[in-house]
Coordinates of C-alpha atoms in Angstrom, one line a residue:
Chain A
M1 CA 111.1 88.1 51.6
A2 CA 114.1 85.8 51.2
P3 CA 117.4 87.3 52.1
M4 CA 119.7 88.0 49.1
D5 CA 122.8 86.0 48.3
K6 CA 125.9 87.8 49.5
Y7 CA 127.4 88.5 46.0
A8 CA 124.0 89.6 44.6
K9 CA 123.8 92.0 47.5
Q10 CA 127.2 93.5 46.8
L11 CA 126.1 94.0 43.2
Y12 CA 122.8 95.4 44.3
D13 CA 124.5 97.9 46.7
A14 CA 127.0 98.9 44.1
L15 CA 124.3 99.6 41.5
V16 CA 122.2 101.6 43.9
N17 CA 125.2 103.7 44.9
L18 CA 126.1 104.3 41.3
I19 CA 122.6 105.5 40.5
I20 CA 122.5 107.8 43.5
N21 CA 125.9 109.3 42.6
L22 CA 124.9 109.8 39.0
H23 CA 122.0 111.9 40.2
L24 CA 123.5 113.7 43.2
Q25 CA 127.1 114.1 42.2
K26 CA 127.3 114.1 38.5
G27 CA 123.8 115.4 37.8
S28 CA 123.6 113.1 34.8
L29 CA 120.3 111.5 35.9
T30 CA 117.1 113.4 36.6
R31 CA 115.2 112.6 39.7
E32 CA 112.6 110.7 37.6
E33 CA 115.4 108.7 35.8
M34 CA 117.0 107.9 39.2
Y35 CA 113.7 106.6 40.6
C36 CA 113.0 104.6 37.5
L37 CA 116.4 102.9 37.5
L38 CA 116.3 102.2 41.3
N39 CA 112.9 100.5 40.8
V40 CA 114.3 98.4 38.0
V41 CA 117.3 97.4 40.1
D42 CA 114.9 96.4 42.9
M43 CA 112.8 94.3 40.6
A44 CA 115.8 92.6 38.9
L45 CA 117.7 91.7 42.1
V46 CA 115.2 91.6 45.0
D47 CA 112.6 89.3 43.4
K48 CA 109.9 91.9 43.5
E49 CA 106.8 91.2 41.5
D50 CA 107.6 92.9 38.1
Q51 CA 104.8 91.8 35.9
G52 CA 107.4 90.6 33.3
L53 CA 109.1 94.0 33.1
V54 CA 112.7 92.7 33.6
Q55 CA 112.2 90.1 30.9
V56 CA 110.8 92.7 28.5
L57 CA 113.7 95.1 29.2
R58 CA 116.1 92.2 28.4
E59 CA 114.3 91.7 25.0
W60 CA 114.5 95.4 24.3
Q61 CA 118.3 95.5 25.0
A62 CA 118.8 92.4 22.7
G63 CA 116.9 94.1 19.8
E64 CA 118.1 96.6 17.2
P65 CA 118.4 100.2 18.4
N66 CA 115.8 102.7 17.0
Q67 CA 116.2 106.2 18.4
E68 CA 112.5 107.1 18.1
I69 CA 111.2 103.8 19.6
D70 CA 113.8 103.8 22.3
E71 CA 112.8 107.3 23.3
I72 CA 109.1 106.2 23.6
I73 CA 110.1 103.2 25.7
K74 CA 112.1 105.5 28.0
V75 CA 109.2 107.9 28.4
T76 CA 106.9 104.9 29.1
L77 CA 109.3 103.7 31.8
L78 CA 109.6 107.1 33.4
N79 CA 105.8 107.4 33.6
L80 CA 105.3 104.0 35.2
D81 CA 103.9 103.8 38.7
F82 CA 106.0 100.9 40.0
A83 CA 103.9 100.6 43.1
K84 CA 100.8 99.8 41.1
P85 CA 100.6 96.4 39.5
A86 CA 98.0 97.6 36.9
S87 CA 100.2 100.5 35.8
L88 CA 103.2 98.2 35.6
A89 CA 101.2 95.6 33.6
A90 CA 100.0 98.3 31.1
G91 CA 103.5 99.6 30.7
V92 CA 104.9 96.1 30.0
E93 CA 102.3 95.6 27.4
T94 CA 103.1 98.9 25.7
I95 CA 106.8 98.2 25.7
C96 CA 106.1 94.7 24.3
E97 CA 104.2 96.2 21.4
L98 CA 106.9 98.7 20.7
I99 CA 109.6 95.9 20.7
R100 CA 107.4 93.8 18.4
Y101 CA 106.8 96.8 16.1
N102 CA 110.6 97.5 16.0
K103 CA 111.3 93.9 15.1
E104 CA 108.7 94.0 12.3
L105 CA 110.3 97.2 11.0
G106 CA 113.7 95.5 11.0
E107 CA 112.3 92.5 9.2
A108 CA 110.5 94.7 6.6
G109 CA 113.3 97.2 6.3
T110 CA 110.7 100.1 6.0
T111 CA 109.8 103.1 8.1
Q112 CA 106.3 103.2 9.6
E113 CA 104.4 105.3 12.2
P114 CA 105.1 103.7 15.6
P115 CA 102.1 102.7 17.7
Q116 CA 100.9 105.3 20.3
S117 CA 102.3 104.9 23.8
E118 CA 99.8 105.1 26.7
Chain B
M1 CA 124.2 122.8 82.9
A2 CA 127.5 122.0 81.4
M3 CA 127.4 118.5 82.9
L4 CA 124.1 117.7 81.2
E5 CA 125.4 118.8 77.7
M6 CA 128.4 116.5 77.9
E7 CA 128.8 113.7 75.4
P8 CA 128.3 110.2 76.8
Q9 CA 131.4 108.1 77.4
A10 CA 132.9 106.7 74.2
H11 CA 132.3 103.1 75.3
L12 CA 128.6 103.9 75.6
I13 CA 128.3 104.6 71.9
D14 CA 128.4 101.7 69.4
L15 CA 127.8 103.1 65.9
E16 CA 129.0 99.8 64.3
S17 CA 126.2 97.8 66.0
E18 CA 123.7 100.4 65.0
R19 CA 124.7 100.2 61.4
R20 CA 124.7 96.4 61.4
V21 CA 121.1 96.4 62.8
L22 CA 119.9 98.9 60.1
S23 CA 121.7 97.0 57.3
S24 CA 120.2 93.8 58.4
M25 CA 116.7 95.4 58.4
L26 CA 117.2 96.3 54.8
H27 CA 118.3 92.7 54.1
S28 CA 115.8 90.4 55.8
E29 CA 112.3 90.4 57.1
E30 CA 113.3 88.4 60.2
A31 CA 115.7 91.1 61.2
C32 CA 113.1 93.8 60.5
I33 CA 110.6 92.1 62.8
E34 CA 113.2 91.6 65.6
A35 CA 114.5 95.2 65.4
C36 CA 111.0 96.8 65.2
N37 CA 109.9 94.7 68.2
S38 CA 112.9 95.4 70.4
L39 CA 114.1 98.9 69.5
Q40 CA 112.9 102.5 69.4
P41 CA 114.4 105.4 67.5
R42 CA 115.8 106.8 70.8
D43 CA 117.9 103.7 71.2
F44 CA 120.2 104.8 68.4
Y45 CA 122.9 107.3 69.4
S46 CA 123.3 108.7 65.9
P47 CA 120.4 111.0 64.9
Q48 CA 120.9 109.8 61.3
H49 CA 120.6 106.2 62.4
A50 CA 117.5 107.0 64.4
T51 CA 116.0 108.6 61.3
V52 CA 116.9 105.7 59.1
F53 CA 115.4 103.3 61.6
E54 CA 112.2 105.3 61.6
L55 CA 112.1 105.3 57.8
V56 CA 112.6 101.6 57.5
R57 CA 110.1 100.9 60.2
S58 CA 107.6 103.2 58.5
L59 CA 108.1 101.3 55.2
Y60 CA 107.7 98.0 56.9
E61 CA 104.5 99.1 58.7
R62 CA 103.1 100.3 55.3
E63 CA 103.8 96.8 54.0
V64 CA 106.5 98.1 51.6
R65 CA 109.5 95.8 51.6
P66 CA 112.2 98.0 53.1
T67 CA 115.0 97.5 50.6
Y68 CA 118.0 99.8 50.2
V69 CA 116.2 101.2 47.1
E70 CA 113.0 101.9 49.0
L71 CA 115.0 103.6 51.7
V72 CA 116.8 105.8 49.2
K73 CA 113.5 106.8 47.6
E74 CA 111.8 107.5 50.9
A75 CA 114.7 109.6 52.2
H76 CA 115.0 111.5 48.9
T77 CA 111.2 112.2 48.8
L78 CA 111.3 113.5 52.3
G79 CA 114.3 115.8 51.5
M80 CA 116.7 113.8 53.7
L81 CA 119.0 112.7 50.9
T82 CA 120.2 115.9 49.2
S83 CA 123.9 115.7 49.3
I84 CA 126.6 113.1 48.5
R85 CA 127.4 113.1 52.2
D86 CA 123.9 111.9 53.1
A87 CA 124.3 109.2 50.4
E88 CA 127.7 108.2 51.9
E89 CA 126.1 107.4 55.3
L90 CA 123.4 105.3 53.7
R91 CA 125.9 103.5 51.6
Y92 CA 128.0 102.8 54.7
I93 CA 124.9 101.4 56.5
A94 CA 124.0 99.2 53.6
E95 CA 127.5 97.7 53.4
H96 CA 127.4 96.5 57.1
Y97 CA 126.1 93.2 56.1
I98 CA 125.5 90.6 58.9
Y99 CA 124.2 87.1 58.9
D100 CA 120.5 87.4 59.8
G101 CA 120.7 84.8 62.5
N102 CA 122.8 87.1 64.5
I103 CA 120.4 90.0 64.6
G104 CA 119.4 89.3 68.3
F105 CA 123.0 89.8 69.3
W106 CA 123.3 93.2 67.6
V107 CA 119.9 94.4 68.7
K108 CA 120.9 93.6 72.3
K109 CA 124.1 95.5 71.9
V110 CA 122.3 98.6 70.6
R111 CA 119.6 98.4 73.4
D112 CA 122.2 97.8 76.1
R113 CA 124.2 100.8 75.1
S114 CA 121.0 102.9 74.9
R115 CA 120.0 101.9 78.5
L116 CA 123.5 102.6 79.8
R117 CA 123.4 106.1 78.2
S118 CA 120.0 106.7 79.9
F119 CA 121.5 105.6 83.2
E120 CA 124.5 107.9 82.7
A121 CA 122.2 110.8 81.9
F122 CA 120.3 110.0 85.1
I123 CA 123.4 110.1 87.1
R124 CA 124.5 113.3 85.6
K125 CA 121.2 114.9 86.2
S126 CA 121.2 113.8 89.8
Y127 CA 124.7 115.1 90.3
Q128 CA 123.8 118.4 88.7
L129 CA 120.8 118.6 91.2
L130 CA 123.2 118.2 94.1
Q131 CA 125.4 121.0 92.8
E132 CA 122.6 123.4 92.9
E133 CA 122.3 125.1 96.2
T134 CA 118.5 125.2 96.6
D135 CA 116.4 124.4 99.6
R136 CA 114.7 121.3 98.2
D137 CA 112.6 118.7 100.1
V138 CA 115.0 115.8 100.4
E139 CA 112.2 113.2 100.5
Q140 CA 110.8 114.6 97.3
V141 CA 114.2 114.6 95.6
L142 CA 114.9 111.1 96.6
M143 CA 111.5 109.8 95.7
A144 CA 111.7 111.5 92.2
A145 CA 115.1 109.9 91.6
E146 CA 113.8 106.5 92.8
E147 CA 110.9 106.8 90.4
E148 CA 113.1 107.7 87.5
L149 CA 115.4 104.9 88.2
T150 CA 112.5 102.5 88.4
N151 CA 111.3 103.6 85.0
L152 CA 114.8 103.1 83.7
T153 CA 114.8 99.5 84.9
A154 CA 111.2 99.1 83.8
L155 CA 110.1 95.5 84.1
E156 CA 109.6 93.9 80.7
I157 CA 107.5 90.8 80.3
D158 CA 109.5 88.3 78.5
D159 CA 107.8 88.0 75.1
H160 CA 109.6 84.9 74.1
V161 CA 107.6 82.8 71.7
D162 CA 107.9 79.0 72.3
S163 CA 108.8 76.9 69.3
P164 CA 106.8 73.6 68.8
E165 CA 109.9 71.7 70.1
E166 CA 110.3 73.9 73.2
M167 CA 106.6 73.6 74.0
A168 CA 106.6 69.8 73.5
R169 CA 109.8 69.4 75.7
M170 CA 108.4 71.6 78.4
G171 CA 105.1 69.7 78.4
Y172 CA 106.8 66.3 78.6
E173 CA 109.1 67.5 81.4
E174 CA 106.1 68.8 83.4
V175 CA 104.1 65.6 83.0
E176 CA 107.2 63.5 83.9
R177 CA 107.7 65.6 87.0
R178 CA 104.1 65.2 88.1
F179 CA 104.3 61.4 87.3
L180 CA 107.4 61.0 89.5
R181 CA 105.8 63.1 92.2
Y182 CA 102.6 61.1 92.1
R183 CA 104.6 57.9 92.6
E184 CA 106.5 59.5 95.4
I185 CA 103.3 60.5 97.1
K186 CA 101.9 57.0 96.9
E187 CA 105.1 55.3 98.0
K188 CA 106.9 57.6 100.4
H189 CA 104.4 60.2 101.7
K190 CA 101.4 57.8 102.0
G191 CA 99.1 59.9 99.9
V192 CA 100.0 63.4 101.3
I193 CA 100.6 65.7 98.4
P194 CA 103.9 67.7 98.6
L195 CA 103.6 71.4 97.8
D196 CA 104.8 73.0 94.5
G197 CA 105.2 76.3 96.2
L198 CA 105.0 78.0 99.6
P199 CA 102.6 76.7 102.3
T200 CA 99.3 78.6 102.6
G201 CA 98.8 77.8 106.2
F202 CA 95.6 75.9 105.5
Y203 CA 95.6 72.2 104.7
N204 CA 92.7 72.3 102.3
L205 CA 94.0 75.3 100.5
D206 CA 97.3 73.6 100.1
K207 CA 95.6 70.6 98.6
I208 CA 93.7 72.7 96.1
T209 CA 96.6 75.1 95.1
L210 CA 99.7 73.0 95.9
G211 CA 101.0 76.2 97.5
Y212 CA 101.8 79.7 96.4
K213 CA 104.2 79.4 93.4
P214 CA 106.9 81.7 92.2
G215 CA 105.4 84.1 89.6
D216 CA 101.9 83.8 91.2
L217 CA 99.8 86.8 91.9
I218 CA 97.3 86.0 94.7
I219 CA 94.5 88.3 95.6
L220 CA 92.7 88.0 98.8
G221 CA 89.5 90.0 99.3
A222 CA 87.7 90.6 102.6
Q223 CA 85.5 93.3 104.0
T224 CA 86.8 95.9 106.5
G225 CA 87.4 94.3 109.9
H226 CA 87.0 90.7 108.5
G227 CA 90.5 89.4 108.8
K228 CA 92.6 90.8 105.9
T229 CA 95.7 91.5 108.1
S230 CA 95.1 88.3 110.1
F231 CA 95.1 86.3 106.9
A232 CA 98.3 88.1 105.7
L233 CA 100.1 87.4 109.0
H234 CA 98.8 83.8 109.1
T235 CA 100.3 83.4 105.7
A236 CA 103.6 85.0 106.8
D237 CA 103.6 82.7 109.9
A238 CA 103.2 79.6 107.7
V239 CA 105.8 80.7 105.1
A240 CA 108.4 82.6 107.2
V241 CA 108.1 81.5 110.8
K242 CA 107.0 77.9 110.7
G243 CA 108.5 77.6 107.2
D244 CA 112.0 78.6 106.3
H245 CA 111.3 81.1 103.5
N246 CA 111.7 84.9 103.5
V247 CA 108.7 87.1 103.2
L248 CA 108.4 90.9 102.7
Y249 CA 105.3 92.3 104.3
L250 CA 104.2 95.8 103.2
N251 CA 101.5 97.4 105.4
T252 CA 99.9 100.7 104.4
E253 CA 97.7 101.1 107.5
M254 CA 99.4 99.8 110.7
S255 CA 102.4 101.2 112.6
R256 CA 105.5 99.1 113.4
Q257 CA 104.3 98.8 117.0
Q258 CA 100.9 97.6 116.0
I259 CA 102.4 94.9 113.7
A260 CA 104.9 93.8 116.4
L261 CA 102.1 93.5 119.0
R262 CA 99.9 91.4 116.6
W263 CA 102.8 88.9 116.4
G264 CA 102.9 88.7 120.2
S265 CA 99.4 87.5 120.2
I266 CA 99.6 85.2 117.1
L267 CA 102.8 83.4 118.3
S268 CA 101.8 83.0 121.9
G269 CA 98.1 82.3 121.4
I270 CA 97.2 84.9 124.1
E271 CA 94.2 87.2 123.4
H272 CA 95.3 90.3 121.5
E273 CA 93.4 92.7 123.8
R274 CA 95.3 91.4 126.8
V275 CA 98.7 91.6 125.1
R276 CA 97.9 95.1 124.0
S277 CA 96.8 96.3 127.5
G278 CA 99.6 94.4 129.3
E279 CA 97.0 92.4 131.3
I280 CA 99.1 89.2 131.4
N281 CA 100.9 87.2 134.1
E282 CA 104.6 86.3 134.2
S283 CA 104.1 82.9 132.7
E284 CA 102.3 84.4 129.8
L285 CA 105.1 86.9 129.4
S286 CA 107.5 84.1 129.0
Q287 CA 105.2 82.4 126.5
I288 CA 105.2 85.7 124.5
L289 CA 108.9 85.9 124.7
R290 CA 109.3 82.4 123.3
G291 CA 107.0 83.5 120.4
Y292 CA 109.1 86.5 119.7
N293 CA 112.2 84.3 119.8
D294 CA 110.6 82.3 116.9
L295 CA 110.0 85.6 115.0
M296 CA 113.6 86.6 115.6
Q297 CA 114.8 83.4 113.9
S298 CA 112.3 83.8 111.0
G299 CA 112.5 85.3 107.5
F300 CA 109.7 87.9 108.1
Y301 CA 110.6 91.4 107.0
S302 CA 108.1 94.1 107.7
Y303 CA 107.9 97.5 105.9
P304 CA 105.2 99.8 107.1
C305 CA 104.6 102.5 104.4
P306 CA 101.5 104.6 104.5
N307 CA 102.4 106.3 101.2
L308 CA 103.0 103.2 99.1
T309 CA 102.8 103.6 95.3
P310 CA 103.1 100.8 92.7
E311 CA 106.6 102.2 91.7
K312 CA 107.7 102.0 95.3
T313 CA 106.6 98.3 95.6
I314 CA 108.7 97.5 92.6
S315 CA 111.9 99.2 94.0
I316 CA 111.3 97.7 97.5
A317 CA 110.7 94.2 96.2
R318 CA 113.7 94.4 94.0
K319 CA 115.9 95.5 96.9
F320 CA 114.6 92.7 99.2
K321 CA 114.9 90.1 96.4
A322 CA 118.6 91.1 95.9
Q323 CA 119.4 91.5 99.6
K324 CA 117.3 88.9 101.4
N325 CA 116.2 86.6 98.6
I326 CA 112.5 86.9 99.4
D327 CA 110.2 84.2 98.1
M328 CA 107.0 86.2 98.8
M329 CA 105.7 89.7 99.1
I330 CA 102.4 90.5 100.8
V331 CA 100.8 93.9 100.2
D332 CA 98.4 94.8 102.9
Y333 CA 96.4 96.4 101.3
I334 CA 96.3 97.8 97.7
G335 CA 93.2 100.1 98.2
R336 CA 95.4 102.2 100.4
M337 CA 98.1 102.9 97.8
D338 CA 98.6 106.5 96.7
K339 CA 97.0 107.6 93.5
Q340 CA 99.6 108.8 90.9
D341 CA 97.0 110.3 88.6
P342 CA 94.0 111.9 90.4
R343 CA 91.9 111.7 87.2
L344 CA 91.8 107.9 87.3
Q345 CA 88.8 106.1 88.8
E346 CA 89.4 103.9 91.8
W347 CA 89.0 100.7 89.8
Q348 CA 91.4 101.9 87.1
V349 CA 94.0 102.5 89.8
L350 CA 93.5 99.1 91.3
E351 CA 93.8 97.5 87.8
Q352 CA 97.1 99.3 87.2
I353 CA 98.4 98.2 90.6
V354 CA 97.4 94.6 90.0
K355 CA 99.0 94.6 86.6
T356 CA 102.3 95.9 88.1
Q357 CA 102.2 93.3 90.9
K358 CA 101.7 90.5 88.4
M359 CA 104.7 91.7 86.3
L360 CA 106.7 92.0 89.5
A361 CA 105.9 88.4 90.5
Q362 CA 106.9 87.1 87.2
N363 CA 110.0 89.1 86.8
L364 CA 111.4 88.4 90.3
Q365 CA 109.9 84.9 90.4
I366 CA 108.3 85.4 93.8
A367 CA 104.7 84.9 94.9
V368 CA 102.9 88.3 95.5
M369 CA 99.8 88.4 97.6
C370 CA 97.7 91.5 97.4
L371 CA 94.9 92.2 99.9
V372 CA 91.9 94.1 98.7
Q373 CA 88.8 95.4 100.3
L374 CA 85.4 93.9 99.4
N375 CA 82.3 96.0 99.2
P376 CA 79.7 95.5 101.9
D377 CA 77.8 93.2 99.5
G378 CA 80.8 91.0 99.1
S379 CA 81.6 92.2 95.6
L380 CA 84.9 93.7 94.5
Q381 CA 85.4 96.9 92.4
G382 CA 87.2 96.1 89.1
A383 CA 86.9 92.4 90.1
K384 CA 86.7 91.2 86.5
R385 CA 90.0 92.9 85.5
M386 CA 91.7 91.8 88.7
K387 CA 90.5 88.2 88.2
N388 CA 92.0 88.3 84.7
E389 CA 95.4 89.3 86.0
C390 CA 95.7 87.0 89.1
D391 CA 96.5 83.3 89.4
L392 CA 94.5 82.8 92.5
M393 CA 91.6 84.8 93.8
L394 CA 90.4 84.1 97.3
K395 CA 87.6 85.7 99.2
L396 CA 87.4 85.6 103.0
S397 CA 84.0 86.1 104.6
P398 CA 82.1 85.1 107.8
L399 CA 79.7 82.3 107.7
S400 CA 76.2 83.4 108.4
K401 CA 74.0 82.0 111.2
D402 CA 71.9 80.5 108.5
D403 CA 74.9 78.6 107.0
L404 CA 75.8 77.3 110.4
E405 CA 72.3 76.1 111.2
T406 CA 71.3 74.7 107.8
N407 CA 74.6 73.1 106.8
P408 CA 75.1 69.9 108.9
D409 CA 78.5 69.5 107.3
L410 CA 79.8 72.4 109.3
Q411 CA 79.0 70.5 112.5
K412 CA 81.5 67.8 111.7
Y413 CA 84.6 69.6 112.9
D414 CA 86.4 69.8 116.2
V415 CA 85.7 73.5 116.3
T416 CA 82.8 75.0 114.5
P417 CA 84.1 77.0 111.5
N418 CA 83.0 80.7 111.5
Y419 CA 84.6 81.9 108.3
E420 CA 85.1 80.5 104.8
I421 CA 87.7 81.0 102.1
Y422 CA 86.0 81.0 98.7
V423 CA 88.4 80.0 95.8
D424 CA 87.0 82.3 93.1
K425 CA 89.8 81.6 90.6
N426 CA 92.6 79.1 90.6
R427 CA 94.6 79.0 87.4
D428 CA 96.3 75.7 88.2
G429 CA 93.4 73.7 89.6
Q430 CA 89.8 73.6 90.9
S431 CA 87.9 76.8 91.7
G432 CA 84.5 77.6 93.0
I433 CA 85.3 75.7 96.2
R434 CA 84.5 76.9 99.8
I435 CA 87.0 76.1 102.5
P436 CA 85.7 76.4 106.1
V437 CA 88.2 78.0 108.5
Y438 CA 88.1 79.0 112.1
F439 CA 89.1 82.7 112.8
D440 CA 89.9 83.3 116.4
L441 CA 89.1 87.0 116.5
A442 CA 90.4 87.4 120.1
R443 CA 93.8 86.0 119.2
Q444 CA 93.8 87.2 115.6
T445 CA 94.7 83.7 114.5
M446 CA 93.2 81.4 111.9
K447 CA 93.3 77.6 111.6
D448 CA 91.9 74.6 109.8
P449 CA 89.1 73.0 111.8
K450 CA 89.7 69.3 111.9
R451 CA 87.1 66.8 110.7
V452 CA 85.7 64.6 113.4
S453 CA 83.5 61.5 113.0
V454 CA 80.0 62.2 114.4

């Protein structure tokens, strides 16, 4: 485990504090949402093995918003077991498919039934 | 009771250092290893810090990288992170970033404060005890205090790991030292090997061991009545009377008078029985006086203690090291030490004692000689374990009539050897060697028989 760069650590600490506050003080994050975001922060900034999750999330953010698909991705993320690589890999695959489907929808300009999330 | 509940002095509390250590543990694996190896939760003054340390350590032991996120998750799952105040303290810890290379410094600060707080609590407790007007056994009170203080200053083996550079440098320096010494032996001393440590009092044993070195644990085994104390005093004579070093001699069996009388015989060469009964003439009395004069000028310190315990040997040795700068301690003999735990078997007690003595030798950098009793068949209880711990294991035993008749080599001495020292283990040199010696039972003295050409 390589120590983090000083500025990355400051950013990391600030993000973790913000997430905790949003749960404990503001009540705007549920316990599951807090855990999920904390895990994502750890993966993005601490070089933890993420099975490609961070990259997939970047692609998701860069794509067109779609309320229904975004909701499915969120549920998928909340149900991930971040400690298990197999669960993580399956979640990444599902999210990839949802992003691809959303992209296809955008290109076709039609509304189709989204693929089933695991 | 009020005294005991008082807060420790402010300068004995260092919350900043505690936070820095914890923060560093969240930041680097090196820091985690260092802190987990050197600290315990009780070393942290703040109960919150102690809990955080336990959580981080538990994550690390479960092979979960202990990041700030993992700590938060763990604390939240266990119900320790329920309010914004709890979160504030965690945030405060995480922000105490330090450069990982400095972790040793901060760990030492936390541990030092912790040890001083324990010492302060010990003093308070002792003072409280003095305030209470109860009829206590003074000896018991002082012994208990001594034991507690000994535990506080518990000897720790230095677990320093040598880097390849350190190992190579040390190896080269050692070889260079030996090379120069070898040259000096050849050129200046005409082949006589100078000692690395304290003289053993026997020429051949000196040659094999190069003397008793600082940090060495030497075990000498002999059967009852076969020269344990004579060997011990012969050693003390070589080191402290003929030599100019200081020796602490602990005897669990003999009285002060008995030890003093033994010296009279050893140093004058007059039969012990005659010294003891007073059956001597005036010239012999003068001879004995000269002997005691040598003892008076020597570095021999005697401490007869029938109720010796391993803890007591530690405190006595430390005291004498500090006050008299002793180079050697002789324990005569360890089978007679008091059992601390009656459930332990004899060999387990011996093993514990031997381990303590080895640590003591290393920590104080003195040679420690322990005398043990051999079974009638010449074997030693718990011998394997003792052998593992010691640097030199010697067995003193009488030569049988058969040996004397069948071994022509034993006839080639100025005086026929009647005992032998068997070198059972020698960490720094040859072992399995038998050294013939002459034990003058009447005078309680030992000597090297000299080789003569036949």
